[in-house]
């Protein structure tokens, strides 16, 4: 994998965020955003793009911080093996 297509680990654990039902969020897939876990446009230097997520219900969502999850954009526990 080249640096351009490699996601950086922003944090080895999820970011718990209060989300609102019906609202769209753009999860940072590249790990370079300064506004984790969301995209701030820093992916421009990579081949990676953010993942859109629409919250089904209001409450806490656990967004993947390690960027290695198999269930983007949410944490699936993959960070435990890093
Ligand atoms: Fe990435 Fe948990 S933080 S899988
Ligand atoms: Fe990481 Fe946009 S800044 S996907």
Short mmCIF file of C-alpha atoms and ligand atoms in Angstrom, two decimals:
data_model
loop_
_atom_site.label_atom_id
_atom_site.label_comp_id
_atom_site.label_asym_id
_atom_site.label_seq_id
_atom_site.Cartn_x
_atom_site.Cartn_y
_atom_site.Cartn_z
CA UNK A 1 0.00 0.00 0.00
CA UNK A 2 1.29 3.46 -0.80
CA UNK A 3 1.17 6.35 1.62
CA UNK A 4 -1.46 7.89 -0.64
CA UNK A 5 -3.95 5.09 -0.13
CA UNK A 6 -3.06 4.18 3.42
CA UNK A 7 -5.35 5.21 6.25
CA UNK A 8 -3.58 6.58 9.30
CA UNK A 9 -4.61 5.54 12.76
CA UNK A 10 -6.13 8.65 14.34
CA UNK A 11 -6.79 6.88 17.64
CA UNK A 12 -6.67 3.20 18.68
CA UNK A 13 -10.24 3.26 19.79
CA UNK A 14 -13.63 4.69 18.86
CA UNK A 15 -14.84 8.26 19.16
CA UNK A 16 -18.17 8.42 20.98
CA UNK A 17 -20.28 11.14 19.40
CA UNK A 18 -23.85 12.28 20.05
CA UNK A 19 -25.65 12.06 16.73
CA UNK A 20 -29.08 13.20 15.63
CA UNK A 21 -31.57 10.95 13.85
CA UNK A 22 -31.77 11.71 10.12
CA UNK A 23 -28.65 13.85 10.09
CA UNK A 24 -25.74 13.03 7.76
CA UNK A 25 -22.15 12.84 8.98
CA UNK A 26 -18.95 12.45 7.00
CA UNK A 27 -16.53 10.11 8.70
CA UNK A 28 -12.84 10.61 8.05
CA UNK A 29 -11.55 7.43 6.40
CA UNK A 30 -7.99 8.64 5.87
CA UNK A 31 -7.13 9.42 9.49
CA UNK A 32 -5.66 12.82 8.62
CA UNK A 33 -8.48 15.10 9.69
CA UNK A 34 -7.82 17.46 12.59
CA UNK A 35 -11.53 17.24 13.38
CA UNK A 36 -11.80 13.51 14.25
CA UNK A 37 -13.79 11.45 13.69
CA UNK A 38 -15.10 13.64 10.89
CA UNK A 39 -13.65 14.72 7.57
CA UNK A 40 -12.03 18.15 7.27
CA UNK A 41 -10.83 17.82 3.67
CA UNK A 42 -7.31 16.65 4.54
CA UNK A 43 -7.87 13.48 2.47
CA UNK A 44 -7.22 15.53 -0.68
CA UNK A 45 -3.58 14.38 -0.71
CA UNK A 46 -4.73 10.74 -0.68
CA UNK A 47 -6.89 8.43 -2.77
CA UNK A 48 -9.24 8.05 0.18
CA UNK A 49 -12.63 9.65 0.59
CA UNK A 50 -14.92 10.19 3.57
CA UNK A 51 -17.81 7.83 4.30
CA UNK A 52 -21.28 9.31 4.61
CA UNK A 53 -23.31 8.11 7.56
CA UNK A 54 -26.91 8.94 8.31
CA UNK A 55 -27.87 8.38 11.92
CA UNK A 56 -30.90 6.14 12.39
CA UNK A 57 -31.55 7.33 15.89
CA UNK A 58 -30.50 10.09 18.21
CA UNK A 59 -27.89 9.06 20.73
CA UNK A 60 -24.30 7.98 20.98
CA UNK A 61 -22.54 6.49 17.97
CA UNK A 62 -19.07 4.95 18.16
CA UNK A 63 -17.07 6.03 15.13
CA UNK A 64 -13.93 4.08 14.31
CA UNK A 65 -10.78 6.00 15.19
CA UNK A 66 -8.26 3.43 13.98
CA UNK A 67 -9.71 3.51 10.45
CA UNK A 68 -9.29 -0.25 10.11
CA UNK A 69 -12.86 -1.26 10.92
CA UNK A 70 -14.71 -3.73 8.71
CA UNK A 71 -17.96 -1.88 9.43
CA UNK A 72 -17.25 1.69 8.27
CA UNK A 73 -17.76 4.17 9.75
CA UNK A 74 -18.47 2.47 13.04
CA UNK A 75 -16.07 0.67 15.37
CA UNK A 76 -16.26 -3.12 15.12
CA UNK A 77 -13.54 -3.94 17.65
CA UNK A 78 -10.75 -4.33 15.10
CA UNK A 79 -8.71 -1.77 17.09
CA UNK A 80 -8.24 -4.36 19.83
CA UNK A 81 -5.83 -6.27 17.59
CA UNK A 82 -3.68 -3.27 16.65
FE1 LIG B 1 -11.41 1.19 14.71
FE2 LIG B 1 -12.56 0.27 16.88
S1 LIG B 1 -11.64 2.15 16.60
S2 LIG B 1 -12.37 -0.69 15.01
FE1 LIG B 2 -9.97 12.05 6.20
FE2 LIG B 2 -11.52 13.57 4.67
S1 LIG B 2 -10.03 14.21 6.06
S2 LIG B 2 -11.48 11.44 4.80
#
